[in-house]
Amino acid sequence: MTAYLDPAKSVIISAPAGSGKTEKLSRRYLSLLESGSEIEKILAITFTEKAAAEMKDRILSIMRREKTGLFGKVREKIPLMRITTIHAFCRKLITRFALDLGLNPAVDVLDEFKARQLWTESVYDALREERENAGCFFEYLRHKGIKGWSALLGTLTAIHQKRPYTEFLLAGLPTKPDPLQPANPEEEQLLELYRRCFRIYQEKKRILGTIDFNDMEVLALRAITSNPQSLNILYAFDEHTDHILVDEFQDTNSVQWRIIDALTEEWRSGLGAKRAEGKTPTVFLVGDEKQSIYMFRGANVSVFQEVKQRFREWLGGEALYIEAKENYRSLPAIIHFTNTLFGHIMDASGDEPWKTTYSGFSPTRQGEGKVEVILFEGRENSKMTRTREAELVAGKIISLAGRGTPGPAAGQHCRYGDICILLRNRTHLASFETALRTHDIPYVVVGGIGFYDEPEVALLREFVSFLADPVDNFSLFVLLRSPLVGLSEAVLRDLLSGRESILFDTLRDSAAAVCRSAFELLEPFIARAAGVPLSILIEEFLTRTAGWEVFWERQRHANIKKFLGIIGGYEEQALSLPEIRELLVLSRKSNEAKANVNTESLDAVKIMTVHGSKGLQFPVVFLPSLDETPPSKAGAVCIDEVNNAVRFAYEEEACERTKQGLFILRKAKEAEEEKRLFYVAVTRAMDRLIMTGAVKNDCKGQTRVRGAFSFIEQSFPGSISERKGRDGVFSITGEAELATPGGAPGVSFSTEKAFFQEPVYTEKVPLPPGTESWVDVTEAVGHGKKKSADWSLLGSLFHRVFEGISAGGILPGDLEHAVEALIRKEVQAEKTAARYREIILADMRKLRNSPFFDEILLPAANSYTELPFVLRKGSAIFRGRIDRVVIRDGIARVYDYKTFPVREKEAGALARQYRFQISIYCEAVGKLFGTRTKGFILFTSRPEMIEVI
DNA sequence: AAGTATGTCATTTTT
DNA sequence: TGACATACTT
């Protein structure tokens, strides 16, 4: 038996990229089950929900495939599996013992936006006090005026962002003399001020009965260590848990480790009730210290190193430390490159637990693989350089995949979907998008926050929506609840329970002063909406509600300006207010939909950040912009953990920082993490790795090697510097190769996200003027808008129900609830809601009894819901969204739902009318998946299905 | 109206 | 160090 499966031993595994980490974790879990552990007594902890879902999935699929006996035995208990994120675990702990902890069991978790709002308020409260009582920052505030306020707010927020470390810092005051950082009265005063802000913040949260994300960890730790009830809580935990497994252990921060530490301390010390019973509880930690890339959110590599070292001390013969050596992911060339490179630059010889040591691993895959570096001459890190580079990458992609026919030999011709471009940041994303689009290369941008969902943009969208339609209760509700108007929950509840069905009327008639002033603020805007440009009204609204101050961060200002620009653009096209609103609604929907697009099986090049790529793998990986050096963190505040004690330093002068211990340490840690980030990027590649970047000679004719290029130069001396000043391709593993841009195919696919976010990231698609135009498929067909308002809303409700069912978000048994929730969101009037409910449920009942429900609607492998596409055909570019695609037996079946009532005789004629629409859908799907297609219309109210093509 | 000087700020993202 | 915006010249 493989050693790490031994259920009597605690294990810590250092599992490098591609060594089958999840597989090992799952096997361990199963071996614990097989050795007789009860499923509900095994606790597995991950850091993201996605990771938790993947692990559960993997365990169940192995069990179903290989261990049918076991599967049969535990089948009923599967819902009891405890595979959760650390935060969910903490939250459960807190709520379960809320009363013991002196908390309200119904405690709510603040979202980030609200938490920040509350924090800013707290700082202002504290600063006001400071000014009124002439505290030690009084002079500072008086001298520098408003600038001083925002500077202090920035500094205090920087400290605040280092939570939960900051809290330990406060708890540890006054600090002992520290050789790294001599005592500094200014720092102490600043911390004192921070302490006051923090106290106000805590109090505000207490009054609201909420906690924030940081509190979850801190409170959980307190619950099991410094609370009078700690022993009881630990005892209860112990009773319910025999084994703990932790995934991605290198991403653990100190608080999280302390939680796990406290929970398992008894086990490790060889004591405890379990041992007395003859049970051996175990800990199983898996991670790769070289993939620790989340320092900026508190992850601490030293934890992994320290635990690794002390594991044996704790457990003696019951402990196993395993270093996985095999790599199942990459071809030999890539592994050879990785071993040479990181063997050189990752070496923690000294006493620095935040550094990592690289030990080589060995390939298991047969074949060769290829690693290339493409250099071109250019100025470093300018927009021009990145645009050129994007062109180069696009050309290379065409030469790799442009013919579209997958070749037999790996690396010769691949699918677009095999290629991934990994970026360090999103700054130059636009350049890459433009390049791929102009070359008709299908691509998907994975991850990132949608512009329209940023809180400030979302709010302004609602403002526009409200102006377009003042009886839109939802928009008004959002406005009133927002920090710009700021009605309290209680007042809002009162308003909603009012008799009027129109919220705005209730607001007008309300006696409360806050409501009056809200009404007086909003009412004039409605009257003026007809004459005054929308962008001016929005700006005025922001000024009158102090919106610019609420959204004070630079990025938010930029977003607001961008939004104003978009609105301005619409107005130039002389669009009416309702039309603008419609467009905004569309753009939001496109954002919602992005989660539904299954990027994995979409044949499109993926673009994502290195951070986002963690845990994934791709046959071909592009790593552009290797000459870029990320700007080092410029903050005047530095909080860090040294030898298990939190340290704090504050220095306004940037050049002074280079001399101070804590700042030097931070810089060194950042440099180390930069290496690890490069490691993660490189190890995503399975068959082929292509790195690109610009080089330029300096005034003395020397090549300046910067960024990740310096890593390559160190381990392969001369590889970069000897090729100065000439564009060229070379392969580190040997032969040279030249990229030849190929011809462009006539179809271009993009996700709607990319399409609608054009105003945000990219310029318009450059097309020969006057020759082409964007056409909505339904627009070209000329249907879809004749239906009454009732049916267009009902139609969208139906579609959302179907989408929910297909995506698995709505279970057939839970249909009534889901429908109810959907209607509640869209319809306020009780009568209308009741009517809609009746129609939808009646139709759904009929549908469920038909074969179509199982065949089309239910989730299925190789199926897509609300699939967006863009198709060029002649001089028109069609865009649209396909209700459902199911690929079975090599045929892609395209379904379009028509939800309005249809008489028996009408169906055939209607189907003929929609023929063109469906034919476009089929063509797009055919190009996208490369399969034969069939097109169907499903009249859902009958229900009846007609094959159209 | 166009050109010039000055100032400010930069990445990664989960719960 | 460079991109971008704003303020100030000519």
XYZ file of N, CA and C (backbone and C1' of nucleotides) in Angstrom, chain A residues 49 112 147 296-297 424-426 609, chain B residues 7-15:
90
model
N -14.506 27.565 -2.615
C -15.662 26.702 -2.801
C -15.474 25.804 -4.007
N -18.400 43.021 1.359
C -17.202 43.851 1.335
C -17.524 45.335 1.236
N -6.732 67.339 2.441
C -5.713 66.389 2.002
C -5.234 65.519 3.158
N -0.455 38.645 -0.567
C -1.177 39.915 -0.441
C -2.500 39.767 0.296
N -2.968 38.531 0.432
C -4.169 38.399 1.258
C -3.871 37.556 2.497
N 0.242 38.438 -16.178
C 0.562 38.779 -14.794
C -0.540 39.670 -14.202
N -1.019 40.605 -15.000
C -2.114 41.480 -14.549
C -3.008 41.811 -15.742
N -4.058 42.535 -15.467
C -5.028 42.811 -16.526
C -4.798 44.137 -17.235
N -5.378 35.457 -15.728
C -4.200 35.836 -14.953
C -3.521 34.580 -14.421
P 4.211 69.735 -8.890
O 3.092 68.608 -8.916
C 1.716 68.991 -8.961
C 0.865 67.748 -8.956
C 1.330 66.689 -7.951
O 0.167 66.109 -7.387
C 1.288 65.767 -10.112
P 0.216 65.479 -5.982
O -0.547 64.116 -6.228
C -1.645 64.077 -7.131
C -1.741 62.714 -7.761
C -1.293 61.575 -6.817
O -2.361 60.653 -6.779
C -0.323 61.323 -8.961
P -2.552 59.734 -5.546
O -2.503 58.332 -6.248
C -3.295 58.140 -7.438
C -2.645 57.086 -8.285
C -2.150 55.878 -7.464
O -2.699 54.706 -8.009
C -0.516 56.601 -8.993
P -3.340 53.683 -6.996
O -3.297 52.325 -7.811
C -2.019 51.766 -8.032
C -1.788 51.681 -9.522
C -1.164 50.382 -9.937
O -1.435 50.162 -11.307
C 0.384 52.107 -10.234
P -2.479 49.010 -11.817
O -1.724 47.709 -11.616
C -1.499 46.990 -10.491
C -1.519 45.563 -10.981
C -2.780 44.867 -10.519
O -3.019 43.810 -11.438
C -0.879 44.096 -9.315
P -4.463 43.209 -11.540
O -4.341 41.886 -10.684
C -3.548 40.810 -11.186
C -3.424 39.757 -10.129
C -4.714 39.509 -9.355
O -5.302 38.312 -9.861
C -2.802 39.667 -7.906
P -6.877 38.312 -10.130
O -7.474 37.709 -8.797
C -6.885 36.663 -8.085
C -7.706 36.459 -6.838
C -9.212 36.608 -7.050
O -9.879 35.572 -6.360
C -8.495 38.138 -5.369
P -11.244 34.995 -6.964
O -11.701 34.024 -5.798
C -10.746 33.214 -5.143
C -11.007 33.183 -3.658
C -12.500 33.262 -3.315
O -12.927 31.956 -2.924
C -11.172 34.652 -1.884
P -14.512 31.713 -2.757
O -14.799 32.132 -1.245
C -14.245 31.351 -0.193
C -14.507 32.075 1.119
C -15.974 32.437 1.331
O -16.527 31.528 2.288
C -14.512 34.260 1.859
